[in-house]
Short mmCIF file of C-alpha atoms in Angstrom, two decimals:
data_model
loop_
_atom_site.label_atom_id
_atom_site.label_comp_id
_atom_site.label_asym_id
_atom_site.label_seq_id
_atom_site.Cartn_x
_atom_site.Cartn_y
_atom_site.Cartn_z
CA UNK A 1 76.43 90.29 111.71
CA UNK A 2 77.25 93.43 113.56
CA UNK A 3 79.90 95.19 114.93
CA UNK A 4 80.45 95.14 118.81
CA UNK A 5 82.54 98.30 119.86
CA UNK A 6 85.22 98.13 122.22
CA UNK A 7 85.66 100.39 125.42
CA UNK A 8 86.21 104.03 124.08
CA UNK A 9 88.96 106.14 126.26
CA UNK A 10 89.27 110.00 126.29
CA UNK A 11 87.63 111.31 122.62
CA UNK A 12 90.14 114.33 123.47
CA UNK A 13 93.28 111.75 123.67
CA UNK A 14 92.19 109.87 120.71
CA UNK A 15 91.87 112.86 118.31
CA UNK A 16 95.51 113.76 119.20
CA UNK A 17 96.81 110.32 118.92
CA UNK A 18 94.50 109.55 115.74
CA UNK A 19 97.29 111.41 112.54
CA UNK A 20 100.28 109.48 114.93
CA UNK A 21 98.54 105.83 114.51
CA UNK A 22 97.53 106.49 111.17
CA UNK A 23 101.18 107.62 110.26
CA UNK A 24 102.62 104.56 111.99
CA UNK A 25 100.40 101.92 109.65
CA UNK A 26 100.92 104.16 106.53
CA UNK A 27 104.86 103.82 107.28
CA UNK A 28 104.39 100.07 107.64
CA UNK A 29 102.96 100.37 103.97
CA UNK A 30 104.12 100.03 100.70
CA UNK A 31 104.09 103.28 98.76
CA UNK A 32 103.32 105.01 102.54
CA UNK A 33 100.51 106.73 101.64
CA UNK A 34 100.06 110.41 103.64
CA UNK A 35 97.62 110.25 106.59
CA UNK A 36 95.56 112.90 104.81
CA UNK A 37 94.91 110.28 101.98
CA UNK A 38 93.43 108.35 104.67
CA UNK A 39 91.15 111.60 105.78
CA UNK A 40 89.84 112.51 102.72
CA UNK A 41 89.38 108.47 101.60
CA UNK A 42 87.07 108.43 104.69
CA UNK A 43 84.86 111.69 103.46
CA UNK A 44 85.06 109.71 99.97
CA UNK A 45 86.89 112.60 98.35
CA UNK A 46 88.29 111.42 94.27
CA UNK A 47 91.75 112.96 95.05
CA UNK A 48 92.53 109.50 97.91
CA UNK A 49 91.20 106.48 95.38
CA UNK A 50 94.01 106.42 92.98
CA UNK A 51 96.80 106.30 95.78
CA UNK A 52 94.95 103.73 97.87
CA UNK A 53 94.06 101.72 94.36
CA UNK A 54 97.80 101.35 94.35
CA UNK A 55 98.36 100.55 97.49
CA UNK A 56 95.84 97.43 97.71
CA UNK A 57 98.04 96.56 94.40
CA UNK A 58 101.00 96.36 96.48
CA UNK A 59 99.63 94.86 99.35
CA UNK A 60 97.92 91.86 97.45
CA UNK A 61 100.50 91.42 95.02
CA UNK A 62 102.60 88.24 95.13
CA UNK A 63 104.92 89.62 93.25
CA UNK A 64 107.88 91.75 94.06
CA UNK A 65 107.26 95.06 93.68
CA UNK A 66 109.34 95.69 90.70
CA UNK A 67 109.32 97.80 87.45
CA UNK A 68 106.67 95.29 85.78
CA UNK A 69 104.11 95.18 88.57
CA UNK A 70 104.62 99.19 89.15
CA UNK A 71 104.10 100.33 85.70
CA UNK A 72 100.65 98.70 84.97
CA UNK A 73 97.71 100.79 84.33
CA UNK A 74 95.64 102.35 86.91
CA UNK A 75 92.50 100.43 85.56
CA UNK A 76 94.59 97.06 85.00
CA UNK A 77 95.74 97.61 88.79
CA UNK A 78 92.24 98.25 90.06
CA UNK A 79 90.19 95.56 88.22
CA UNK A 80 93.48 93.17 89.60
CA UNK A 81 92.84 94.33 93.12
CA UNK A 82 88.50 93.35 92.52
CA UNK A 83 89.50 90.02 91.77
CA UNK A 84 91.74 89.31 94.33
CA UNK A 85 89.19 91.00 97.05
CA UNK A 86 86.63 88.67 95.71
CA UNK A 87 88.66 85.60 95.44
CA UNK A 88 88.80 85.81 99.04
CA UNK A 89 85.70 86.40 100.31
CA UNK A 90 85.24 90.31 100.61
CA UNK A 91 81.88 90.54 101.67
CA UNK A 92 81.06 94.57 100.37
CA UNK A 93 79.38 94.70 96.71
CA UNK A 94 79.86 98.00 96.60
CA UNK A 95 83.84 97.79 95.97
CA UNK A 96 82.83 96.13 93.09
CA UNK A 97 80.75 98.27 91.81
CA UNK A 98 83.05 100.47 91.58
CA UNK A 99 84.85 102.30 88.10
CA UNK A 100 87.52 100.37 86.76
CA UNK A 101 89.85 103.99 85.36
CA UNK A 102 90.41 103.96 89.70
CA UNK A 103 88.84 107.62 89.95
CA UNK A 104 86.69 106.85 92.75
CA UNK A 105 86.19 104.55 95.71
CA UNK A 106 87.96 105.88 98.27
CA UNK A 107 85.60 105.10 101.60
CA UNK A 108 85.42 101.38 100.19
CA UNK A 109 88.83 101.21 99.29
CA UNK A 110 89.70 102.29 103.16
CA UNK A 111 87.38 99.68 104.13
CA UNK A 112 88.63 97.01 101.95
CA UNK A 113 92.20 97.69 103.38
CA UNK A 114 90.80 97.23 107.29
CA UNK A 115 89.36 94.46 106.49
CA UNK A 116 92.54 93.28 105.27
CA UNK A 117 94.09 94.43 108.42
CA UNK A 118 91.30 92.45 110.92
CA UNK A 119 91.79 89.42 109.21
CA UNK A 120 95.61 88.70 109.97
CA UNK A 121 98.95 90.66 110.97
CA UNK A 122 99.32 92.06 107.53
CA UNK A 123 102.05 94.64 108.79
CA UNK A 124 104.06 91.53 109.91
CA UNK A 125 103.30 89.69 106.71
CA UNK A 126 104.66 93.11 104.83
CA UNK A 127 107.64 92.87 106.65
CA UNK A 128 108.61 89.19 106.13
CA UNK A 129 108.50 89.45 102.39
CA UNK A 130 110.32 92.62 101.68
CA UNK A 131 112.89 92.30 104.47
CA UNK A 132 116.84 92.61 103.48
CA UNK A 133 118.23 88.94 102.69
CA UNK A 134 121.44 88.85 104.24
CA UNK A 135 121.68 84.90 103.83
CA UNK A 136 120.89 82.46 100.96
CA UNK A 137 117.20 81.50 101.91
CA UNK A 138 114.74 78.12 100.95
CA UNK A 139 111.36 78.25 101.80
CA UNK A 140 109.81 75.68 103.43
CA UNK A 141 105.96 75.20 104.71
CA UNK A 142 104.23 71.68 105.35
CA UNK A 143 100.87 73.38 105.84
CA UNK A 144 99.55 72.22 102.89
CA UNK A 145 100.85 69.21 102.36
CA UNK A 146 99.35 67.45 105.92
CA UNK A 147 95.84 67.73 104.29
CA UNK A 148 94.88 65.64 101.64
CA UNK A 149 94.19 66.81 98.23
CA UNK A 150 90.72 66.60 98.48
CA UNK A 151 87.82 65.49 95.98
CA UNK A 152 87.35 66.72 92.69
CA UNK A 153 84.35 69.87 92.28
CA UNK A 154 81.48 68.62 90.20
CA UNK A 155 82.23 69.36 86.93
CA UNK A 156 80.37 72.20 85.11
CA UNK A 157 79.60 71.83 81.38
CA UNK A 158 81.93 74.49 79.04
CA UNK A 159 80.25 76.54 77.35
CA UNK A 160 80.94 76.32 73.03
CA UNK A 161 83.34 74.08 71.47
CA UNK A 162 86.57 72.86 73.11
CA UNK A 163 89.38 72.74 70.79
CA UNK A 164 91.32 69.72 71.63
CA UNK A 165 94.45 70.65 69.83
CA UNK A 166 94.60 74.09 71.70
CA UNK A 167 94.73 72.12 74.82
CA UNK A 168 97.66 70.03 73.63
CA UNK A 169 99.64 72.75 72.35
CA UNK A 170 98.85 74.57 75.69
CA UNK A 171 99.98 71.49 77.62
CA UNK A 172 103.37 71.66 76.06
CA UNK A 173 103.62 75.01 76.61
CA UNK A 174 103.15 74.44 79.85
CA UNK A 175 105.69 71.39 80.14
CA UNK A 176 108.59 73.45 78.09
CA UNK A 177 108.23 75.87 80.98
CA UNK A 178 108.01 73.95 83.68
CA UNK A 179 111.16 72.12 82.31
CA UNK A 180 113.01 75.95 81.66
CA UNK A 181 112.40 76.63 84.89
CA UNK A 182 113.72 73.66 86.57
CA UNK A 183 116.48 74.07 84.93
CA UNK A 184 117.59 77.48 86.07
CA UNK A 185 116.68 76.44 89.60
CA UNK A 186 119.37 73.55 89.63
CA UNK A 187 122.01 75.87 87.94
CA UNK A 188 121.23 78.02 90.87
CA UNK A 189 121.84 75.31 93.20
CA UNK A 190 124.69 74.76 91.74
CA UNK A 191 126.05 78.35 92.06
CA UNK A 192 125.18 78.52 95.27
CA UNK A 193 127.42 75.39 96.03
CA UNK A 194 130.69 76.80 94.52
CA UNK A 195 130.05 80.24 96.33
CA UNK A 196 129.27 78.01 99.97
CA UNK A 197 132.54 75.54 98.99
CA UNK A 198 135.21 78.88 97.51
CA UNK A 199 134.28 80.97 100.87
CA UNK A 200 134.39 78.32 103.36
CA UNK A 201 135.51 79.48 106.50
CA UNK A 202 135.57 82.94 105.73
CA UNK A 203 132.52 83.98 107.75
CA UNK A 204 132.81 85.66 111.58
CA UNK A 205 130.24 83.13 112.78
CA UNK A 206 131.53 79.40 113.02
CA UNK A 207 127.77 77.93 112.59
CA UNK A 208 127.59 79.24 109.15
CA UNK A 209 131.18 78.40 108.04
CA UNK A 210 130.68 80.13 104.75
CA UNK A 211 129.39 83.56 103.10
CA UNK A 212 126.45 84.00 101.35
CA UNK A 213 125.60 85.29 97.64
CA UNK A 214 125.02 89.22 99.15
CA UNK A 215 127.85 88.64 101.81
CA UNK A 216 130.30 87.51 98.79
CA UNK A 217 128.99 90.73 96.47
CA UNK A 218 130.02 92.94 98.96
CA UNK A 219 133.81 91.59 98.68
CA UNK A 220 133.29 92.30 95.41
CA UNK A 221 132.30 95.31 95.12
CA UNK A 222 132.38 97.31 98.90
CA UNK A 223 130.26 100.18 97.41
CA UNK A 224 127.29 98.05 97.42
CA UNK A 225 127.56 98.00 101.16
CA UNK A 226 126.32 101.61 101.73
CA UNK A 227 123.15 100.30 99.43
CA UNK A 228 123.28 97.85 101.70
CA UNK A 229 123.39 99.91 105.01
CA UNK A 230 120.36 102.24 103.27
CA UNK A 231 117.86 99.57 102.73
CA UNK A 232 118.78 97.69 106.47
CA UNK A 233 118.22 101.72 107.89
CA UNK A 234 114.72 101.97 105.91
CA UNK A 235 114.16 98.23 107.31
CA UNK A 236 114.52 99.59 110.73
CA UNK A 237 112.29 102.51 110.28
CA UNK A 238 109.70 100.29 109.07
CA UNK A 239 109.88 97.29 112.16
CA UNK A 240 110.04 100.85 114.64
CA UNK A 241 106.43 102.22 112.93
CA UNK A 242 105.01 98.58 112.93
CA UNK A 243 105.95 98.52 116.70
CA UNK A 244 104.79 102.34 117.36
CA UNK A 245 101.13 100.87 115.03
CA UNK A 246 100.81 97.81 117.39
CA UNK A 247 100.65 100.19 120.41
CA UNK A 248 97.98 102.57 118.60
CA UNK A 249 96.28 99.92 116.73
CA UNK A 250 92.80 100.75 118.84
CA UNK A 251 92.30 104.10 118.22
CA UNK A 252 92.58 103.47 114.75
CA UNK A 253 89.64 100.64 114.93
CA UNK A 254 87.78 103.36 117.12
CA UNK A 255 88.03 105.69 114.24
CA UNK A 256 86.78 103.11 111.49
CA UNK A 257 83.35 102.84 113.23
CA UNK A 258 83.22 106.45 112.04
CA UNK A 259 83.79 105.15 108.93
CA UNK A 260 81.17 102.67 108.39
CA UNK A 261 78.52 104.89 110.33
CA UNK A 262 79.08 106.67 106.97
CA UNK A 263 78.70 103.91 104.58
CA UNK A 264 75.84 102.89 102.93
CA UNK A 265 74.95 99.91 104.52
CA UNK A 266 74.40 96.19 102.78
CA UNK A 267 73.30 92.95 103.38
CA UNK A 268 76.55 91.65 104.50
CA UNK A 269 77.93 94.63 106.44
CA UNK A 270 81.54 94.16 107.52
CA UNK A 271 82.81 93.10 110.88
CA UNK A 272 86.08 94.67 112.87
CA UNK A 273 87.21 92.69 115.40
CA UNK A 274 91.24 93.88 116.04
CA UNK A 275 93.67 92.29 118.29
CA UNK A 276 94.22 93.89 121.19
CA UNK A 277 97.72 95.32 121.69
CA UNK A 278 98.25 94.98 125.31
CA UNK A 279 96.17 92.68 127.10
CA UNK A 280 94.96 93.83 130.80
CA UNK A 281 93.87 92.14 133.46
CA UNK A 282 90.28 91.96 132.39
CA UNK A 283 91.31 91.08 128.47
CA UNK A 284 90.89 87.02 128.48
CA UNK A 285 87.14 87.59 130.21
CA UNK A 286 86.18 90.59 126.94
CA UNK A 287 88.04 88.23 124.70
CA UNK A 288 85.99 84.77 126.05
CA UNK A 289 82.84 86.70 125.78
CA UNK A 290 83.44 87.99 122.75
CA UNK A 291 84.33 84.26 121.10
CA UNK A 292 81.66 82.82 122.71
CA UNK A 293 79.32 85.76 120.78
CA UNK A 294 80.92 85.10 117.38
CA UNK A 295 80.27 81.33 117.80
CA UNK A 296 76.71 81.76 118.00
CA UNK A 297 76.56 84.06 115.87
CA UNK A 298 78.45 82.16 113.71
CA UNK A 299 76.01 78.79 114.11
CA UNK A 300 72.91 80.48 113.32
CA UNK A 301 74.36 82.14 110.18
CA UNK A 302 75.78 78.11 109.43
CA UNK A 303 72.28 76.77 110.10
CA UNK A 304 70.02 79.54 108.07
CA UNK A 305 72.41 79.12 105.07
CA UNK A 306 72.39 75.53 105.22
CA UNK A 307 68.69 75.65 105.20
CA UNK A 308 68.73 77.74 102.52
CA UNK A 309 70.74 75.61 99.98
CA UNK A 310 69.31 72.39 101.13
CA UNK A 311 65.89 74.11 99.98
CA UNK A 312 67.75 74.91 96.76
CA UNK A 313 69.71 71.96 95.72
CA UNK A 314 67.40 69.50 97.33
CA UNK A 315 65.73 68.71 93.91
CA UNK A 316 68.14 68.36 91.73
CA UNK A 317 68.28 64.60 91.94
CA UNK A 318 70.76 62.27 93.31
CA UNK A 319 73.91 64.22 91.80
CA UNK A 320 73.97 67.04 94.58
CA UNK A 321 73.61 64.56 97.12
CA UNK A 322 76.14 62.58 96.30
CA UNK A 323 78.76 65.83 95.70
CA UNK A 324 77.75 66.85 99.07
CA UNK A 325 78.56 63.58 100.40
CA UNK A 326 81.67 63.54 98.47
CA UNK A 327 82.81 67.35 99.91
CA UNK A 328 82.01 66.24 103.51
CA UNK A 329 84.24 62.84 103.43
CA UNK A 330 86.88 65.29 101.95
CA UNK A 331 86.67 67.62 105.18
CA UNK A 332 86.82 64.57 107.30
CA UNK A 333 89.66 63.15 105.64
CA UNK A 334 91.63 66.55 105.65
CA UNK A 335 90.81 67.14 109.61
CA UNK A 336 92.05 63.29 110.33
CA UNK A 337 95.46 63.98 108.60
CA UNK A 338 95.69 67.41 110.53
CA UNK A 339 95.26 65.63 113.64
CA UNK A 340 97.26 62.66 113.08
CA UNK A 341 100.18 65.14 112.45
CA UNK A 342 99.63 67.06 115.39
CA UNK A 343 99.62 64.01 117.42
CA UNK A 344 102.55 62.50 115.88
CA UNK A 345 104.47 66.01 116.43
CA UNK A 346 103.06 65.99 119.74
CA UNK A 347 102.33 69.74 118.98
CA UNK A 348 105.58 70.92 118.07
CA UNK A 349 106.43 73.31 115.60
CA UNK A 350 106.67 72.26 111.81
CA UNK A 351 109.27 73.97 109.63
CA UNK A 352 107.77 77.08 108.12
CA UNK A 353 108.75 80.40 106.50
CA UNK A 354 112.08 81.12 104.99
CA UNK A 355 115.22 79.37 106.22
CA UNK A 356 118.88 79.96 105.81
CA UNK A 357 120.86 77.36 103.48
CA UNK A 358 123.82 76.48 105.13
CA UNK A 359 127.11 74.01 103.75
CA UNK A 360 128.71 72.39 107.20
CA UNK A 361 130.21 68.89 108.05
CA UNK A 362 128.45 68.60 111.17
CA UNK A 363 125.66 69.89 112.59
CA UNK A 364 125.96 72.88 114.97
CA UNK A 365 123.58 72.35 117.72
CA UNK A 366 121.45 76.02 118.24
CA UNK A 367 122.54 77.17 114.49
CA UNK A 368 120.39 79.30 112.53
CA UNK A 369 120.59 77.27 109.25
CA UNK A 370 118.53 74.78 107.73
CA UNK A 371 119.45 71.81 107.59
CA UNK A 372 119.39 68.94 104.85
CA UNK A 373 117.59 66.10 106.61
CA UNK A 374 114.86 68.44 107.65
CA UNK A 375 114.42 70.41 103.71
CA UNK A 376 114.36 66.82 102.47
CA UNK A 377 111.27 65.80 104.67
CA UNK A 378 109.52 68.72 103.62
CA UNK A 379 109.60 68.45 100.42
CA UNK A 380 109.34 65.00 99.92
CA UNK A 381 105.96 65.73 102.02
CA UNK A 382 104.95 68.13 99.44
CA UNK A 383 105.80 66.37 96.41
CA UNK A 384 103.50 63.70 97.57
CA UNK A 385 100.95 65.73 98.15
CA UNK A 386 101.74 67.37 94.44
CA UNK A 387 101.92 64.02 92.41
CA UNK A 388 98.47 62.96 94.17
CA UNK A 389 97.01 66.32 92.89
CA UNK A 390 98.51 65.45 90.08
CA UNK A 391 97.45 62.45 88.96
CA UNK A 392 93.52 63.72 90.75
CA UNK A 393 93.50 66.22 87.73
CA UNK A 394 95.36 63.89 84.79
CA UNK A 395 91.90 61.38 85.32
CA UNK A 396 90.20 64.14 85.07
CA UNK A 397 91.21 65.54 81.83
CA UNK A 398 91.11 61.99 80.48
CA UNK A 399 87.62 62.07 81.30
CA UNK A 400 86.87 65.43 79.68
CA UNK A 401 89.24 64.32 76.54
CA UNK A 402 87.09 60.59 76.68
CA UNK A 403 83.50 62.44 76.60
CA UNK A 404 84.59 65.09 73.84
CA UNK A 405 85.75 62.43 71.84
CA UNK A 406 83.03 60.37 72.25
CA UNK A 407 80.52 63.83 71.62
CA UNK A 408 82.69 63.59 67.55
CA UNK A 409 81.45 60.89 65.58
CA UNK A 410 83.57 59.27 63.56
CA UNK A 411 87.18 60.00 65.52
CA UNK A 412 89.34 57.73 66.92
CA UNK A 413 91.16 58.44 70.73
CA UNK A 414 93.89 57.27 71.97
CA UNK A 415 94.34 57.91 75.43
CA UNK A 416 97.93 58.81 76.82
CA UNK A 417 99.94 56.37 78.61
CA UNK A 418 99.76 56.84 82.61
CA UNK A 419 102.28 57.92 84.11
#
């Protein structure tokens, strides 16, 4: 697939604006990585692979970015980031080709992080997760749980011996957590309801009625507020560079066609296709025509490939058939539910992201909380869809624990009770 360059103003212009967009994304960043990093990583230089190694660490990270995550190795951090690149779909070899001690790489590793970029608002994404918390949050999201969970994968023989007993003693493990953890979650909740009921009508703003955990702390202790204040300021500086990035964002894609006119190129080259900041008049047209390329682009890709793997799979008996049958009545029962929601919301927005917990009587109309009636649905959605998951992979693991059983002559199995 190739790359389809956009209109190209003034190369003059663009050199001068070139260090300000790159220090606008870099101060969107975690770690903010220099815009020379991003120079020499583009000349593949070994000086900009161990900074940018990091910063893909950060970026894909679900995890906080705490005194654990931080102090991991440099190779640990770098064979994490492969993984994660690969898990979702990163099309360049080359990255992982790559040595694991993080001493080289940097031209990949800049690509790697644009593609990152084209593929969603990752700035805004940044942003959401480390922003200040003024207010006791939930999160709530019904994506997943309007699709169904789907059939099983065929199964793929193990390879060596299974040890039965580790899998029990792995299962507990797993159910002693899961029960810990539960447990600190409702002695949370209940925290959080004697701070909400003690500070009751203590907040400014009559739709919240009550403080919050970080509100209540700074009673508690006022010099925490000029902590406070510092993080809120570097908060600030961080939504003004995303804004200042947004405005530059093209001359910054302009610039990484340099970039992969440099690269070595592969069967699977990679594809930049940014959002346009600021529409014009003739924007919807370039955008239409541009769709309307990827789409056919995109169906003869779908057709060669299909060709391809029916040619592979298509004698391998009756199994593949029927998996294939089995994985497209999944995707047709997943698109149903997603359109029966939609046309039962009649397109409205579902609850999603973090929301505020609020304690009230009545219900404020316009408020900013969350309210009870509305968490409740959602999770009650997603619990569903859990304990259907669920009980998909318990018959599953009877089957396994049925056919090594049956593979030991001689023992006896009895099969857990259902729950």
């Amino acid at each position: 697939m190739g790359r389809r360059r956009l209109r190209r103003p003034d190369p003059a212009d663009a050199a001068r604006a070139l260090p300000e967009a790159i220090a606008a994304l870099s101060r969107t960043l975690p770690a903010a990585p220099s815009p020379e990093t991003f120079r020499r990583a583009k000349f593949d230089h070994p000086e900009a692979a161990p900074a940018l190694w990091r910063l893909l660490f950060r970026v894909l990270s679900p995890l906080p970015a705490d005194g654990a995550s931080a102090s991991l190795a440099l190779e640990a951090q770098a064979r994490w980031v492969k993984s994660a690149l690969r898990s979702q779909g990163y099309p360049r070899r080359a990255l992982v080709q790559l040595p694991d001690d993080g001493s080289q790489g940097g031209r990949e590793l800049l690509l790697a992080l644009a593609w990152l970029l084209a593929r969603g608002p990752l700035p805004e994404r940044l942003l959401t997760q480390s922003h200040v918390r003024l207010g006791d949050e939930i999160p709530v999201c019904e994506c997943e749980a309007l699709a169904s969970p789907g059939l099983p994968a065929p199964s793929v023989e193990a390879e060596g011996c299974v040890d039965i007993r580790h899998l029990q003693w792995l299962m507990g493990k797993l159910r002693l957590q899961w029960r810990n953890l539960m447990a600190s979650q409702q002695e949370q909740c209940a925290l959080l309801g004697k701070i909400h009921s003690y500070t009751r009508g203590c907040h400014s703003d009559r739709s919240l009625g009550h403080l919050s955990v970080t509100e209540t702390e700074l009673l508690r202790d006022p010099e925490g507020g000029r902590q406070l204040l510092r993080r809120l300021e570097m908060e600030n500086a961080r939504l003004e560079a995303a804004l200042e990035w947004r405005h530059r964002e093209l001359i910054f894609w302009q610039w990484m066609d340099t970039v992969l006119d440099a690269c070595s190129p592969e069967a699977s080259p990679l594809t930049f296709l940014p959002r346009i900041p600021e529409p014009g008049p003739g924007a919807a047209r370039l955008l239409a025509r541009e769709l309307q390329t990827l789409q056919e682009e995109l169906r003869e890709a779908a057709e060669a490939r299909r060709a391809a793997w029916q040619a592979v799979v298509g004698g391998h008996g009756p199994e593949w058939r029927a998996a294939r049958r089995a994985l497209q009545t999944a995707v047709a029962q997943d698109l149903a539910a997603l359109q029966r929601a939609w046309e039962q919301d009649e397109g409205r927005a579902r609850p999603h992201g973090p929301r505020r917990l609020v304690r009230t009587e009545a219900k404020v109309p316009g408020g900013p909380g969350l309210w009870a009636a509305e968490a409740t649905e959602a999770l009650r959605a997603r619990e569903a869809c859990l304990e259907a998951a669920l009980r998909q992979l318990q018959g599953q693991c009877r089957q396994e624990l049925a056919r090594l059983a049956g593979a030991r002559p001689g023992l006896i199995w009895v099969p857990p009770p259902a729950r």
